[in-house]
PDB file of C-alpha atoms in Angstrom:
ATOM      1  CA  UNK A  10      -9.813  22.244  -6.667  1.00 58.00           C
ATOM      2  CA  UNK A  11      -8.277  25.726  -5.970  1.00 63.00           C
ATOM      3  CA  UNK A  12      -6.542  24.230  -2.941  1.00 66.00           C
ATOM      4  CA  UNK A  13      -4.727  21.770  -5.339  1.00 68.00           C
ATOM      5  CA  UNK A  14      -3.463  24.206  -7.953  1.00 68.00           C
ATOM      6  CA  UNK A  15       0.046  25.351  -7.946  1.00 62.00           C
ATOM      7  CA  UNK A  16      -1.261  29.020  -6.878  1.00 68.00           C
ATOM      8  CA  UNK A  17      -2.699  27.380  -3.766  1.00 66.00           C
ATOM      9  CA  UNK A  18       0.351  28.607  -1.756  1.00 69.00           C
ATOM     10  CA  UNK A  19      -0.458  32.338  -2.518  1.00 70.00           C
ATOM     11  CA  UNK A  20      -4.300  31.775  -1.875  1.00 78.00           C
ATOM     12  CA  UNK A  21      -4.642  29.294   1.070  1.00 87.00           C
ATOM     13  CA  UNK A  22      -3.176  28.987   4.481  1.00 91.00           C
ATOM     14  CA  UNK A  23      -1.352  25.776   5.220  1.00 94.00           C
ATOM     15  CA  UNK A  24      -3.991  24.954   8.139  1.00 94.00           C
ATOM     16  CA  UNK A  25      -6.804  25.399   5.846  1.00 92.00           C
ATOM     17  CA  UNK A  26      -5.117  23.336   3.110  1.00 92.00           C
ATOM     18  CA  UNK A  27      -4.517  20.515   5.277  1.00 95.00           C
ATOM     19  CA  UNK A  28      -8.001  20.325   6.475  1.00 95.00           C
ATOM     20  CA  UNK A  29      -9.228  20.422   2.978  1.00 93.00           C
ATOM     21  CA  UNK A  30      -6.698  17.842   1.982  1.00 95.00           C
ATOM     22  CA  UNK A  31      -7.910  15.457   4.911  1.00 97.00           C
ATOM     23  CA  UNK A  32     -11.450  15.738   3.809  1.00 95.00           C
ATOM     24  CA  UNK A  33     -10.478  15.248   0.295  1.00 94.00           C
ATOM     25  CA  UNK A  34      -8.897  11.974   1.434  1.00 95.00           C
ATOM     26  CA  UNK A  35     -11.331  10.605   3.986  1.00 94.00           C
ATOM     27  CA  UNK A  36     -14.868  11.534   2.194  1.00 93.00           C
ATOM     28  CA  UNK A  37     -14.148   9.841  -0.966  1.00 90.00           C
ATOM     29  CA  UNK A  38     -12.493   6.939   0.785  1.00 83.00           C
ATOM     30  CA  UNK A  39     -15.500   6.249   3.066  1.00 83.00           C
ATOM     31  CA  UNK A  40     -17.869   6.447   0.080  1.00 85.00           C
ATOM     32  CA  UNK A  41     -15.836   3.978  -2.226  1.00 80.00           C
ATOM     33  CA  UNK A  42     -15.606   1.672   0.869  1.00 76.00           C
ATOM     34  CA  UNK A  43     -19.230   1.660   1.672  1.00 79.00           C
ATOM     35  CA  UNK A  44     -19.923   1.018  -2.021  1.00 82.00           C
ATOM     36  CA  UNK A  45     -17.474  -1.921  -2.046  1.00 76.00           C
ATOM     37  CA  UNK A  46     -18.885  -3.483   1.255  1.00 76.00           C
ATOM     38  CA  UNK A  47     -22.550  -2.936  -0.119  1.00 83.00           C
ATOM     39  CA  UNK A  48     -21.294  -4.859  -3.345  1.00 82.00           C
ATOM     40  CA  UNK A  49     -19.595  -7.435  -1.432  1.00 78.00           C
ATOM     41  CA  UNK A  50     -22.835  -8.190   0.532  1.00 81.00           C
ATOM     42  CA  UNK A  51     -24.810  -8.210  -2.720  1.00 87.00           C
ATOM     43  CA  UNK A  52     -22.512 -10.892  -4.379  1.00 86.00           C
ATOM     44  CA  UNK A  53     -22.672 -12.910  -1.022  1.00 82.00           C
ATOM     45  CA  UNK A  54     -19.108 -12.216  -0.034  1.00 77.00           C
ATOM     46  CA  UNK A  55     -18.453 -11.280   3.693  1.00 74.00           C
ATOM     47  CA  UNK A  56     -15.859  -8.410   3.785  1.00 64.00           C
ATOM     48  CA  UNK A  57     -14.945  -9.186   7.166  1.00 64.00           C
ATOM     49  CA  UNK A  58     -13.054 -12.320   6.168  1.00 61.00           C
ATOM     50  CA  UNK A  59     -10.356  -9.905   4.535  1.00 58.00           C
ATOM     51  CA  UNK A  60      -7.588  -9.229   6.691  1.00 55.00           C
ATOM     52  CA  UNK A  61      -6.678  -5.688   5.914  1.00 54.00           C
ATOM     53  CA  UNK A  62      -4.097  -4.802   8.329  1.00 52.00           C
ATOM     54  CA  UNK A  63      -1.200  -6.706  10.107  1.00 52.00           C
ATOM     55  CA  UNK A  64      -1.920  -9.582  12.276  1.00 46.00           C
ATOM     56  CA  UNK A  65      -2.584  -8.983  16.011  1.00 49.00           C
ATOM     57  CA  UNK A  66      -4.377  -6.540  18.073  1.00 54.00           C
ATOM     58  CA  UNK A  67      -4.988  -2.743  17.257  1.00 63.00           C
ATOM     59  CA  UNK A  68      -4.305  -1.119  20.439  1.00 73.00           C
ATOM     60  CA  UNK A  69      -3.209   2.466  21.583  1.00 78.00           C
ATOM     61  CA  UNK A  70       0.537   1.789  20.454  1.00 81.00           C
ATOM     62  CA  UNK A  71      -0.824   0.834  16.945  1.00 82.00           C
ATOM     63  CA  UNK A  72      -3.047   4.066  16.784  1.00 84.00           C
ATOM     64  CA  UNK A  73       0.060   5.972  17.858  1.00 87.00           C
ATOM     65  CA  UNK A  74       2.440   4.396  15.431  1.00 87.00           C
ATOM     66  CA  UNK A  75      -0.035   4.668  12.613  1.00 89.00           C
ATOM     67  CA  UNK A  76      -0.753   8.445  13.578  1.00 91.00           C
ATOM     68  CA  UNK A  77       2.595   9.637  14.068  1.00 94.00           C
ATOM     69  CA  UNK A  78       5.531   7.213  13.109  1.00 94.00           C
ATOM     70  CA  UNK A  79       4.011   6.056   9.567  1.00 93.00           C
ATOM     71  CA  UNK A  80       3.230   9.614   8.395  1.00 96.00           C
ATOM     72  CA  UNK A  81       6.524  11.039   9.507  1.00 97.00           C
ATOM     73  CA  UNK A  82       8.451   8.302   8.129  1.00 96.00           C
ATOM     74  CA  UNK A  83       6.673   7.962   4.857  1.00 97.00           C
ATOM     75  CA  UNK A  84       6.500  11.610   4.068  1.00 98.00           C
ATOM     76  CA  UNK A  85      10.239  11.618   4.044  1.00 98.00           C
ATOM     77  CA  UNK A  86      10.208   8.922   1.453  1.00 98.00           C
ATOM     78  CA  UNK A  87       7.389  10.826  -0.300  1.00 98.00           C
ATOM     79  CA  UNK A  88       9.500  13.839  -0.591  1.00 98.00           C
ATOM     80  CA  UNK A  89      12.600  11.973  -1.873  1.00 98.00           C
ATOM     81  CA  UNK A  90      10.454  10.408  -4.642  1.00 98.00           C
ATOM     82  CA  UNK A  91       9.173  13.801  -5.566  1.00 97.00           C
ATOM     83  CA  UNK A  92      12.674  15.133  -5.830  1.00 97.00           C
ATOM     84  CA  UNK A  93      13.686  12.064  -7.945  1.00 98.00           C
ATOM     85  CA  UNK A  94      10.661  12.132 -10.274  1.00 98.00           C
ATOM     86  CA  UNK A  95      10.817  15.835 -10.758  1.00 96.00           C
ATOM     87  CA  UNK A  96      14.395  15.319 -12.423  1.00 97.00           C
ATOM     88  CA  UNK A  97      12.593  13.765 -15.458  1.00 97.00           C
ATOM     89  CA  UNK A  98       9.027  14.909 -15.147  1.00 97.00           C
ATOM     90  CA  UNK A  99       8.026  18.637 -14.899  1.00 94.00           C
ATOM     91  CA  UNK A 100       4.133  18.634 -14.902  1.00 94.00           C
ATOM     92  CA  UNK A 101       3.137  18.748 -11.240  1.00 92.00           C
ATOM     93  CA  UNK A 102       0.096  16.434 -11.475  1.00 93.00           C
ATOM     94  CA  UNK A 103       2.237  13.832 -13.484  1.00 96.00           C
ATOM     95  CA  UNK A 104       4.847  13.914 -10.842  1.00 96.00           C
ATOM     96  CA  UNK A 105       2.147  13.422  -8.075  1.00 95.00           C
ATOM     97  CA  UNK A 106       0.564  10.538  -9.983  1.00 97.00           C
ATOM     98  CA  UNK A 107       3.892   8.700 -10.337  1.00 98.00           C
ATOM     99  CA  UNK A 108       4.647   9.138  -6.791  1.00 98.00           C
ATOM    100  CA  UNK A 109       1.239   8.088  -5.676  1.00 97.00           C
ATOM    101  CA  UNK A 110       1.752   5.023  -7.795  1.00 97.00           C
ATOM    102  CA  UNK A 111       5.191   3.992  -6.224  1.00 97.00           C
ATOM    103  CA  UNK A 112       3.843   4.667  -2.629  1.00 97.00           C
ATOM    104  CA  UNK A 113       0.571   2.755  -3.071  1.00 94.00           C
ATOM    105  CA  UNK A 114       2.742  -0.160  -4.727  1.00 95.00           C
ATOM    106  CA  UNK A 115       4.940  -0.156  -1.659  1.00 95.00           C
ATOM    107  CA  UNK A 116       1.953  -0.561   0.532  1.00 89.00           C
ATOM    108  CA  UNK A 117       0.743  -3.201  -1.613  1.00 87.00           C
ATOM    109  CA  UNK A 118       3.570  -5.263  -0.911  1.00 89.00           C
ATOM    110  CA  UNK A 119       2.419  -5.504   2.662  1.00 82.00           C
ATOM    111  CA  UNK A 120      -1.290  -6.432   1.684  1.00 74.00           C
ATOM    112  CA  UNK A 121      -2.375  -6.152  -1.815  1.00 75.00           C
ATOM    113  CA  UNK A 122      -5.619  -4.504  -0.921  1.00 73.00           C
ATOM    114  CA  UNK A 123      -3.822  -1.517   0.641  1.00 78.00           C
ATOM    115  CA  UNK A 124      -2.735  -0.382  -2.940  1.00 84.00           C
ATOM    116  CA  UNK A 125      -6.422   0.144  -3.747  1.00 80.00           C
ATOM    117  CA  UNK A 126      -7.046   1.752  -0.316  1.00 82.00           C
ATOM    118  CA  UNK A 127      -4.045   4.252  -0.416  1.00 89.00           C
ATOM    119  CA  UNK A 128      -3.727   5.245  -4.134  1.00 92.00           C
ATOM    120  CA  UNK A 129      -6.178   8.259  -3.951  1.00 93.00           C
ATOM    121  CA  UNK A 130      -4.705   9.469  -0.606  1.00 94.00           C
ATOM    122  CA  UNK A 131      -1.409   9.254  -2.006  1.00 96.00           C
ATOM    123  CA  UNK A 132      -2.438  11.404  -4.996  1.00 95.00           C
ATOM    124  CA  UNK A 133      -3.737  13.977  -2.622  1.00 95.00           C
ATOM    125  CA  UNK A 134      -0.709  13.927  -0.402  1.00 97.00           C
ATOM    126  CA  UNK A 135       1.551  14.014  -3.531  1.00 97.00           C
ATOM    127  CA  UNK A 136      -0.135  16.962  -4.896  1.00 94.00           C
ATOM    128  CA  UNK A 137       0.200  18.690  -1.742  1.00 95.00           C
ATOM    129  CA  UNK A 138       3.928  17.945  -1.337  1.00 96.00           C
ATOM    130  CA  UNK A 139       4.574  19.201  -4.876  1.00 95.00           C
ATOM    131  CA  UNK A 140       2.544  22.486  -4.669  1.00 92.00           C
ATOM    132  CA  UNK A 141       3.603  23.633  -1.314  1.00 94.00           C
ATOM    133  CA  UNK A 142       7.329  22.681  -2.248  1.00 94.00           C
ATOM    134  CA  UNK A 143       7.202  26.205  -3.872  1.00 92.00           C
ATOM    135  CA  UNK A 144       7.178  27.719  -0.670  1.00 93.00           C
ATOM    136  CA  UNK A 145       9.322  25.739   1.371  1.00 95.00           C
ATOM    137  CA  UNK A 146      10.450  21.868   2.078  1.00 97.00           C
ATOM    138  CA  UNK A 147       8.863  22.078   5.434  1.00 97.00           C
ATOM    139  CA  UNK A 148       5.607  23.595   4.141  1.00 96.00           C
ATOM    140  CA  UNK A 149       5.461  20.658   1.606  1.00 97.00           C
ATOM    141  CA  UNK A 150       6.267  18.270   4.223  1.00 98.00           C
ATOM    142  CA  UNK A 151       3.515  19.512   6.612  1.00 98.00           C
ATOM    143  CA  UNK A 152       1.065  19.569   3.671  1.00 97.00           C
ATOM    144  CA  UNK A 153       1.780  16.076   3.324  1.00 98.00           C
ATOM    145  CA  UNK A 154       2.148  14.846   6.763  1.00 98.00           C
ATOM    146  CA  UNK A 155      -0.695  16.426   8.520  1.00 98.00           C
ATOM    147  CA  UNK A 156      -3.538  15.109   6.492  1.00 97.00           C
ATOM    148  CA  UNK A 157      -1.763  11.740   6.539  1.00 97.00           C
ATOM    149  CA  UNK A 158      -1.676  11.659  10.038  1.00 97.00           C
ATOM    150  CA  UNK A 159      -5.211  12.697  10.472  1.00 97.00           C
ATOM    151  CA  UNK A 160      -6.296  10.183   7.939  1.00 95.00           C
ATOM    152  CA  UNK A 161      -4.345   7.212   9.747  1.00 93.00           C
ATOM    153  CA  UNK A 162      -5.904   8.488  12.959  1.00 93.00           C
ATOM    154  CA  UNK A 163      -9.213   8.357  11.662  1.00 92.00           C
ATOM    155  CA  UNK A 164      -8.712   4.852  10.138  1.00 87.00           C
ATOM    156  CA  UNK A 165      -6.919   3.417  13.058  1.00 86.00           C
ATOM    157  CA  UNK A 166      -9.550   4.530  15.429  1.00 87.00           C
ATOM    158  CA  UNK A 167     -12.220   3.133  13.658  1.00 82.00           C
ATOM    159  CA  UNK A 168     -10.422  -0.121  13.451  1.00 77.00           C
ATOM    160  CA  UNK A 169      -9.796  -0.131  17.166  1.00 78.00           C
ATOM    161  CA  UNK A 170     -13.356   0.539  17.986  1.00 78.00           C
ATOM    162  CA  UNK A 171     -15.115  -1.869  15.434  1.00 69.00           C
TER     163      UNK A 171
END
């Protein structure tokens, strides 16, 4: 948890933070997805019938878009939301939770299941942005964008090869 405290910018390199944040996203998400798939099978539901993403193929351009375009654009939105919420809320973890719910809600507009799939990652990304914003905007941007890109690359590659 030391990586997600306000003092992290003094204690941890940005590179190390990005790796820890990525692992903090992907490991719990993988465990939760595995448990949900197992539960679906136990109750007799085929989770393969749920369309999680957009229709069509998932090729190299989709992987590139999910890995580069989405995190770059969404991190600018996340940063603007953090700045807006910070006008009314002072506790960094509250700011992060509010922003995460908004970002997950926007994803849920595309596919409702995406809300559940992205709420935890956006909590981690929002905390990273808020914590690293103390150092600079671009440190905050990298602290949210790099783990987001790594997560999207992992998920997109998994979808592509499955």
